[in-house]
Each structure stands twice: as C-alpha cells, then as structure tokens.
C-alpha cells in the first residue's frame, strides 16, 4: 500500500498466503507485531505501522529531526 493508505487485513492475509479467513485469524496481527519489533530493533524511527480500526493497517512516514536534517 502507498504511504498513509490502509491495507485491509484480508489483503495482508492474502499476501501472507494464509488459508484462514483474516477475520478469524491472528496471523496478520502477529506478522504486524513481528514487523514492528524488527523495525524497532533496527532503530527505524521514521516508519510507523498504525492500526486502522475496522480497516486494517497503514504504514506512515514520520520524519524525525535527524532525518529532516540528514543526520544519521
């Protein structure tokens, strides 16, 4: 999905190739949780995965002072 556009749980489940219905499975939620943990572990602060109630998830860019200034 594009920055700021929510992807539905069903779309994400299809990309994860799950056989269960997305509404009955925590597979997508667990995958998002692991992705959030991996981003934090790598020190990625500019990207956030937000839950969109009744829709799914979206990834948003949140520039930090360092990223705006080009400081690593």
One Martini backbone bead per residue (centre of mass of N, CA, C, O) as a GRO file, in nm:
protein
   72
    1UNK     BB    1   0.101   0.033   0.013
    2UNK     BB    2   0.066   0.343   0.048
    3UNK     BB    3   0.128   0.611   0.206
    4UNK     BB    4  -0.149   0.612   0.435
    5UNK     BB    5  -0.271   0.351   0.319
    6UNK     BB    6  -0.490   0.112   0.385
    7UNK     BB    7  -0.469  -0.225   0.465
    8UNK     BB    8  -0.621  -0.502   0.464
    9UNK     BB    9  -0.637  -0.798   0.620
   10UNK     BB   10  -0.701  -0.963   0.365
   11UNK     BB   11  -0.464  -0.865   0.195
   12UNK     BB   12  -0.243  -0.955   0.393
   13UNK     BB   13  -0.322  -1.254   0.404
   14UNK     BB   14  -0.270  -1.307   0.107
   15UNK     BB   15   0.035  -1.231   0.118
   16UNK     BB   16   0.078  -1.461   0.346
   17UNK     BB   17  -0.085  -1.719   0.260
   18UNK     BB   18  -0.347  -1.772   0.398
   19UNK     BB   19  -0.631  -1.993   0.468
   20UNK     BB   20  -0.755  -1.810   0.655
   21UNK     BB   21  -0.953  -1.594   0.775
   22UNK     BB   22  -0.877  -1.281   0.882
   23UNK     BB   23  -1.110  -1.257   1.104
   24UNK     BB   24  -1.005  -1.548   1.251
   25UNK     BB   25  -0.709  -1.440   1.254
   26UNK     BB   26  -0.373  -1.364   1.399
   27UNK     BB   27  -0.157  -1.358   1.176
   28UNK     BB   28  -0.143  -1.061   1.098
   29UNK     BB   29  -0.091  -0.944   1.379
   30UNK     BB   30   0.176  -1.099   1.423
   31UNK     BB   31   0.328  -0.988   1.178
   32UNK     BB   32   0.312  -0.691   1.265
   33UNK     BB   33   0.454  -0.723   1.535
   34UNK     BB   34   0.724  -0.829   1.417
   35UNK     BB   35   0.778  -0.582   1.239
   36UNK     BB   36   0.789  -0.372   1.462
   37UNK     BB   37   1.024  -0.504   1.617
   38UNK     BB   38   1.231  -0.493   1.386
   39UNK     BB   39   1.234  -0.188   1.350
   40UNK     BB   40   1.326  -0.123   1.637
   41UNK     BB   41   1.589  -0.297   1.637
   42UNK     BB   42   1.701  -0.113   1.383
   43UNK     BB   43   1.612   0.200   1.445
   44UNK     BB   44   1.338   0.266   1.321
   45UNK     BB   45   1.159   0.591   1.325
   46UNK     BB   46   1.008   0.686   1.046
   47UNK     BB   47   0.836   0.426   1.078
   48UNK     BB   48   0.483   0.336   1.088
   49UNK     BB   49   0.240   0.108   1.223
   50UNK     BB   50  -0.101   0.142   1.185
   51UNK     BB   51  -0.406   0.115   1.316
   52UNK     BB   52  -0.728   0.056   1.148
   53UNK     BB   53  -1.029   0.067   1.232
   54UNK     BB   54  -1.205  -0.160   1.029
   55UNK     BB   55  -0.950  -0.220   0.814
   56UNK     BB   56  -0.622  -0.218   0.934
   57UNK     BB   57  -0.324  -0.103   0.787
   58UNK     BB   58  -0.056   0.150   0.814
   59UNK     BB   59   0.206   0.327   0.660
   60UNK     BB   60   0.415   0.579   0.807
   61UNK     BB   61   0.579   0.885   0.780
   62UNK     BB   62   0.808   1.007   1.047
   63UNK     BB   63   0.983   1.261   1.078
   64UNK     BB   64   1.280   1.347   1.200
   65UNK     BB   65   1.515   1.562   1.276
   66UNK     BB   66   1.745   1.391   1.155
   67UNK     BB   67   1.611   1.331   0.871
   68UNK     BB   68   1.578   1.629   0.788
   69UNK     BB   69   1.898   1.698   0.829
   70UNK     BB   70   2.075   1.425   0.761
   71UNK     BB   71   2.117   1.267   1.024
   72UNK     BB   72   2.254   0.957   1.165
   0.00000   0.00000   0.00000
